[in-house]
Coordinates of C-alpha atoms and ligand atoms in Angstrom, one line a residue:
X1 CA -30.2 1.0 -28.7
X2 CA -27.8 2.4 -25.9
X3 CA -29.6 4.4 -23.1
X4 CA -27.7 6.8 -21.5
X5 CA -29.7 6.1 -17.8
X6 CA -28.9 2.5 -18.1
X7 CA -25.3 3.3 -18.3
X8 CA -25.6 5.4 -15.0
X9 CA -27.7 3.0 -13.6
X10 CA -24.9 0.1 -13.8
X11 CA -22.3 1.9 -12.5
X12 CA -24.4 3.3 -9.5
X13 CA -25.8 -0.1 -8.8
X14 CA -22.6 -1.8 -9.0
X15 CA -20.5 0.6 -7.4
X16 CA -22.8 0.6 -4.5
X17 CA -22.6 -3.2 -4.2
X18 CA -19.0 -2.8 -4.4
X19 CA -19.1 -0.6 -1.3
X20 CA -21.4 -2.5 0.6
X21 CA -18.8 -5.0 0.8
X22 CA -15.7 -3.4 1.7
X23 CA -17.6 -1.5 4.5
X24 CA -16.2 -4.4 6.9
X25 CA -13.2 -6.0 5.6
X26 CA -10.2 -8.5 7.2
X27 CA -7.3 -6.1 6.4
X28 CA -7.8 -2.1 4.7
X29 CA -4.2 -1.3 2.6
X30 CA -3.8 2.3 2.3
X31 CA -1.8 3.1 -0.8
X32 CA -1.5 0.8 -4.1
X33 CA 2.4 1.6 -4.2
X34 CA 4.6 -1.7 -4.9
X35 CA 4.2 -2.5 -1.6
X36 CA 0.8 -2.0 -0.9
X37 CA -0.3 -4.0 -4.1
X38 CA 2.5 -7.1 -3.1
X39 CA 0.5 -6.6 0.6
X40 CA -2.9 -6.8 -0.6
X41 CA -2.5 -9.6 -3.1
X42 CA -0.5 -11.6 -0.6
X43 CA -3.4 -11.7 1.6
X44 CA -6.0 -12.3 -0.9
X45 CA -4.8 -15.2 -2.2
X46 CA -5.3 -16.3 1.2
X47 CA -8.8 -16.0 0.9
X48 CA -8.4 -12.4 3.3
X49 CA -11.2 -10.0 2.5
X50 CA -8.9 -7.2 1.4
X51 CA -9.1 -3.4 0.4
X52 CA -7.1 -0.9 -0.9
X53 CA -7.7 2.9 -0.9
X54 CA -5.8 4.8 -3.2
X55 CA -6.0 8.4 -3.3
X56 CA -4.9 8.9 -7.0
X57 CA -6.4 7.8 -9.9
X58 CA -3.8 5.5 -10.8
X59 CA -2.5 2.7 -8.9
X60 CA 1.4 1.8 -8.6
X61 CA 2.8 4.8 -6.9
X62 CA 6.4 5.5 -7.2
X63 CA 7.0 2.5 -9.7
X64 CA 5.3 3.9 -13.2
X65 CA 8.6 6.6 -13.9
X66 CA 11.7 4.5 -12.3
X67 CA 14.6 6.8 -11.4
X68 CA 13.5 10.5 -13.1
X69 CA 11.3 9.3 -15.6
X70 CA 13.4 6.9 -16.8
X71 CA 10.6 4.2 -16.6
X72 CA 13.1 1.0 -15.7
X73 CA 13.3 -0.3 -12.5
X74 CA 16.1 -2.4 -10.5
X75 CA 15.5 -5.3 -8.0
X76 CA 18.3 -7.1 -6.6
X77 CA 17.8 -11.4 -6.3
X78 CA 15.5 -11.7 -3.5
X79 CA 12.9 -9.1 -5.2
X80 CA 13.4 -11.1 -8.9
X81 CA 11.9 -13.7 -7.4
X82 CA 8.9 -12.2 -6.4
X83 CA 8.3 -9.7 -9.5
X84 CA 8.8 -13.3 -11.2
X85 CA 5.7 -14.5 -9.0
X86 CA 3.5 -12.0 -10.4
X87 CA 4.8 -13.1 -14.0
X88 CA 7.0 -10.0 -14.6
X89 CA 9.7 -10.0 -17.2
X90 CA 13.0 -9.8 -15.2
X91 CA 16.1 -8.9 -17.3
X92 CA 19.8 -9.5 -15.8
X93 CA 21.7 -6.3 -16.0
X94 CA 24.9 -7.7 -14.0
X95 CA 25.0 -10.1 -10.8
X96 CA 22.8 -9.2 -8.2
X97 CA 21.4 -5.9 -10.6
X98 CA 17.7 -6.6 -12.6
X99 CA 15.6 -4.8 -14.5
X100 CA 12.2 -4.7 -15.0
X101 CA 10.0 -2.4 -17.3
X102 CA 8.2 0.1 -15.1
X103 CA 4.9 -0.2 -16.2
X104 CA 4.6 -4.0 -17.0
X105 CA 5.3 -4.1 -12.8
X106 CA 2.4 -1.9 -12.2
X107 CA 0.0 -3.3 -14.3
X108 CA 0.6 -7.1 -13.8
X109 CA 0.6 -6.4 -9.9
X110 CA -2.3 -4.7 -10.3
X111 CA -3.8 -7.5 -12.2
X112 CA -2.8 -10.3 -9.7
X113 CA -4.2 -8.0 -6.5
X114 CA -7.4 -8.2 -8.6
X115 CA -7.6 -11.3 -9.8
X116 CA -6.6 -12.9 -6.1
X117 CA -10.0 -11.5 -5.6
X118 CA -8.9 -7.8 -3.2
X119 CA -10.6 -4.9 -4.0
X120 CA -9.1 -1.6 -5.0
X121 CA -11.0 2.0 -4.4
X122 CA -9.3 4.8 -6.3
X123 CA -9.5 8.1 -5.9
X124 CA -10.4 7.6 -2.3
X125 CA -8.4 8.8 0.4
X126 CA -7.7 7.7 4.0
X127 CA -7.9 10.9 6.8
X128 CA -8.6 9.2 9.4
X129 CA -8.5 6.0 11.8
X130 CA -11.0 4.5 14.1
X131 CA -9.5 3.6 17.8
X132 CA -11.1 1.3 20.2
X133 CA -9.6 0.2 23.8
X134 CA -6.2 1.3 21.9
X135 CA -6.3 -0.8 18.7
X136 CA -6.7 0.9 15.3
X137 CA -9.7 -1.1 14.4
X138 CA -10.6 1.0 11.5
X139 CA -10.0 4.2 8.7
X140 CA -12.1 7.0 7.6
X141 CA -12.1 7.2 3.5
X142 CA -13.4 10.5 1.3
X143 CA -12.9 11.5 -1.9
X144 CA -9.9 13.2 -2.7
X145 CA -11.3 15.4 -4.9
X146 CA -12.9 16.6 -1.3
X147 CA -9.3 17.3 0.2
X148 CA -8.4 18.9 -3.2
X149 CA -11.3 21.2 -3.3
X150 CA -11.1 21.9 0.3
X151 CA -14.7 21.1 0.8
X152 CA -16.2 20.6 4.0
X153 CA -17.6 17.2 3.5
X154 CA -18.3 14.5 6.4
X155 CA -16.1 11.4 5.7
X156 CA -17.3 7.7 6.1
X157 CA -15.2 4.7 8.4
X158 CA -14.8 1.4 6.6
X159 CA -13.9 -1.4 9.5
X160 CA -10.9 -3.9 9.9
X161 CA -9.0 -6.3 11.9
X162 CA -5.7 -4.9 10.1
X163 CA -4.8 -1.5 8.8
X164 CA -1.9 -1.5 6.4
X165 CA 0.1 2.0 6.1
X166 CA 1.6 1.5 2.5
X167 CA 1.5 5.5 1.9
X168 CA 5.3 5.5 1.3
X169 CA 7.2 8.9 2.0
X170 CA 4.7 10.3 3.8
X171 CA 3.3 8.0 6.0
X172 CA 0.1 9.4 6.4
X173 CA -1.8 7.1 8.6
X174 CA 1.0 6.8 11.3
X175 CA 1.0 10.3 11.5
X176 CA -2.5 10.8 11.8
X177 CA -2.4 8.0 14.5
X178 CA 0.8 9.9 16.2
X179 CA -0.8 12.9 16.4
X180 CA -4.3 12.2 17.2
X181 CA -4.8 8.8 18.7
X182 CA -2.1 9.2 22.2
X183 CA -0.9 5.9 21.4
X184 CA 2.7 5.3 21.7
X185 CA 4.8 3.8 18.5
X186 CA 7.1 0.6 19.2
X187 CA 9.9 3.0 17.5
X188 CA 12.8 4.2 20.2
X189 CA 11.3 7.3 20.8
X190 CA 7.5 6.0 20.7
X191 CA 6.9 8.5 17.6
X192 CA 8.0 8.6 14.0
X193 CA 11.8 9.1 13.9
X194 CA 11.6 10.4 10.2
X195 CA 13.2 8.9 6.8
X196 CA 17.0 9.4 6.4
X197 CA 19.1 10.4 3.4
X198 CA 19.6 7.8 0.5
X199 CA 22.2 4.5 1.5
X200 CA 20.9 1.9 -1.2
X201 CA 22.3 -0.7 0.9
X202 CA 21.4 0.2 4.1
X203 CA 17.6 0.8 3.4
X204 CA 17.3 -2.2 1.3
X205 CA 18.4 -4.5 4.4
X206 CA 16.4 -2.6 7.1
X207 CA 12.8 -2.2 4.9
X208 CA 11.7 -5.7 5.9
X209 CA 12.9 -5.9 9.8
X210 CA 11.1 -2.2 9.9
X211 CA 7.7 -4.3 8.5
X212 CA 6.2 -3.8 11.8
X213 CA 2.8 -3.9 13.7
X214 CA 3.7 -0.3 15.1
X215 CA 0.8 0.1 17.2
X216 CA -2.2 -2.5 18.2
X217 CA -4.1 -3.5 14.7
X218 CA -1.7 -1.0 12.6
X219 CA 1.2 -2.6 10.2
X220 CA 3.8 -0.7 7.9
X221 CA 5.2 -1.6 5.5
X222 CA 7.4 -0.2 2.3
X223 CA 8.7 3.0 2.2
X224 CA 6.8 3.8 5.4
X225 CA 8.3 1.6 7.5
X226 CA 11.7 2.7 6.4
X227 CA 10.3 6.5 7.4
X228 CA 8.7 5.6 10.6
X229 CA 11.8 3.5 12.2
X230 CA 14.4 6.5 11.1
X231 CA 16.0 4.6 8.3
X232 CA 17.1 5.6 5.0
X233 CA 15.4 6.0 1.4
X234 CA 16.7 3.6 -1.4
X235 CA 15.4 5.4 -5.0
X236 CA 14.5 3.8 -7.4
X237 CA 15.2 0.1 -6.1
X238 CA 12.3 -1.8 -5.8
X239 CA 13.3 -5.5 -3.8
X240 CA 12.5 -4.2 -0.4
X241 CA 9.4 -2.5 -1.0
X242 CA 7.8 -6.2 -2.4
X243 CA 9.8 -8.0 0.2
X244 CA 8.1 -5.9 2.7
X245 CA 4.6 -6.4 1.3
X246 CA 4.7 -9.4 1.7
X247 CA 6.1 -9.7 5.6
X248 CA 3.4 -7.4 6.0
X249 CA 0.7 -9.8 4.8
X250 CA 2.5 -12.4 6.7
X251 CA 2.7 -10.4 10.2
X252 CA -0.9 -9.9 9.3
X253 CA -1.6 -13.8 8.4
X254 CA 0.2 -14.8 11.7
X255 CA -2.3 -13.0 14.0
X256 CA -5.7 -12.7 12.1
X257 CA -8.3 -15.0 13.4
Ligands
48F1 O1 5.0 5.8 -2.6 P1 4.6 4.5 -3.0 O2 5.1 3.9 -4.2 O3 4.9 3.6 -1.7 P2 5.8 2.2 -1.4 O4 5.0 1.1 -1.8 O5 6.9 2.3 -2.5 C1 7.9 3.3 -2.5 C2 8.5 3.4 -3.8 O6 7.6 3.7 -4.8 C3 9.7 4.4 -3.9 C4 10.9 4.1 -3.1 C5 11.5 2.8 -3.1 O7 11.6 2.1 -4.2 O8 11.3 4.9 -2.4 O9 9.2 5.7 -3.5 O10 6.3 2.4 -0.1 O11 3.0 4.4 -3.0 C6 2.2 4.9 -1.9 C7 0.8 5.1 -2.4 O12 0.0 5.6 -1.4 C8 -0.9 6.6 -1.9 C9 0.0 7.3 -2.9 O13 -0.9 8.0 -3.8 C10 0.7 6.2 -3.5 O14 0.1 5.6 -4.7 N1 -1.3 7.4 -0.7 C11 -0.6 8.3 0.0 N2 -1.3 8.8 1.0 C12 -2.5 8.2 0.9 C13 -2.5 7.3 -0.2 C14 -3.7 8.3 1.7 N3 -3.8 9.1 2.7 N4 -4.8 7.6 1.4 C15 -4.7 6.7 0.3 N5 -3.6 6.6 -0.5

């Protein structure tokens, strides 16, 4: 016989184990985009305690609907190789042009991340950083459904060596750290210079030299970096943003003790 307070009691007694752990982690991702997911599974397979804070339900950001719903996506050579990696079914379409299925991409990046042994909070938002003797040595998570509600409920901080911004477009946690912490961006004008229109080309070559520590313990990567260092958007293009996962897990690698 099935008991209904046995069910409640697994998930609470599990779900509070599973927060227990990522209370202090080795490197907190912040957005399960491509790159984020590319980032976090990168690291775990390096034996890195990892975790990812999503704020939607769903992981995979921008890569579920393609270009306008149109759920394929395109990598050029040097991201085939990597969607390959993760055991993606890469199609040619012409030289240099592959596609991909939209939502095989998600879900078996999703499954590696998991697999590699990172963990992956969703429905969690990050408002917040924590800064010590000017290193971001931290984030502070809530529900989303807090932000969506506007309910005036106290966060909590979840500690790390490394804080990945991987919250593409927006780039939420630089700006939080631009506008709160005082600390200066290693951009040319020390602050977010801003995304740029759409040049395919152009943003697909400057994603991965963006992939920077921007300030002391914070790395961006994807769609971020490409916002914070003034360059422009690529659509529906997906090589960078893996590419740039993964130099962030390596920037990361390089320095963590
Ligand atoms: O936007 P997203 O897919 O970022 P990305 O990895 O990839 C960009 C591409 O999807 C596409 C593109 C190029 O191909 O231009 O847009 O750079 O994923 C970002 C994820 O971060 C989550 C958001 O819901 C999404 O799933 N996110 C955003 N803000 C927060 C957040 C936040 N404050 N806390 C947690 N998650």
């Amino acid at each position: 016989m099935l008991e209904e307070i046995a069910i409640s009691r697994a998930i609470i007694d599990s779900y509070w184990r599973k927060l227990g752990k990522i209370l202090e982690v080795d490197v907190v991702i912040c957005g399960a985009g491509p790159s984020g997911l590319v980032c976090a599974a990168t690291l775990a397979k390096k034996k890195k305690k990892v975790v990812v804070f999503e704020k939607k339900l769903s992981i995979g950001g921008g890569m579920w609907a393609g270009g306008m719903f149109f759920n394929e996506i395109v990598i050029q050579d040097s991201g085939k190789k990597i969607l390959e990696e993760y055991k993606v079914r890469v199609r040619k379409y012409k030289k240099n042009y592959y596609l991909a299925d939209a939502v095989e991409c998600v879900c078996s990046l999703g499954y590696h991340v998991i697999k590699a042994g990172a963990i992956i909070i969703n429905g969690v938002s990050v408002e917040d950083v924590v800064v010590r003797k000017s290193r971001i040595c931290g984030v502070v998570i809530n529900w989303s459904a807090v932000e969506l509600a506007n309910l005036h409920v106290d966060p909590l901080a979840v500690k790390a060596k490394f804080v990945v911004d991987a919250t593409g477009h927006s780039s939420d946690v630089v700006r939080i750290v631009e506008e709160k912490s005082g600390l200066k961006l290693n951009t040319k004008i020390g602050k977010r210079v801003g995304e740029r229109s759409m040049w395919v080309d152009l943003a697909e070559s400057m994603v991965e030299k963006n992939t920077q520590e921007v300030v002391p313990g914070l790395v961006v990567a994807g769609m971020c970096a490409n916002a914070v260092f003034g360059s422009p958007r690529m659509g529906p293009i997906f090589g960078g943003m893996l590419l740039s996962g993964k130099r962030a897990a390596e920037i990361i690698l390089s320095k963590i003790k």
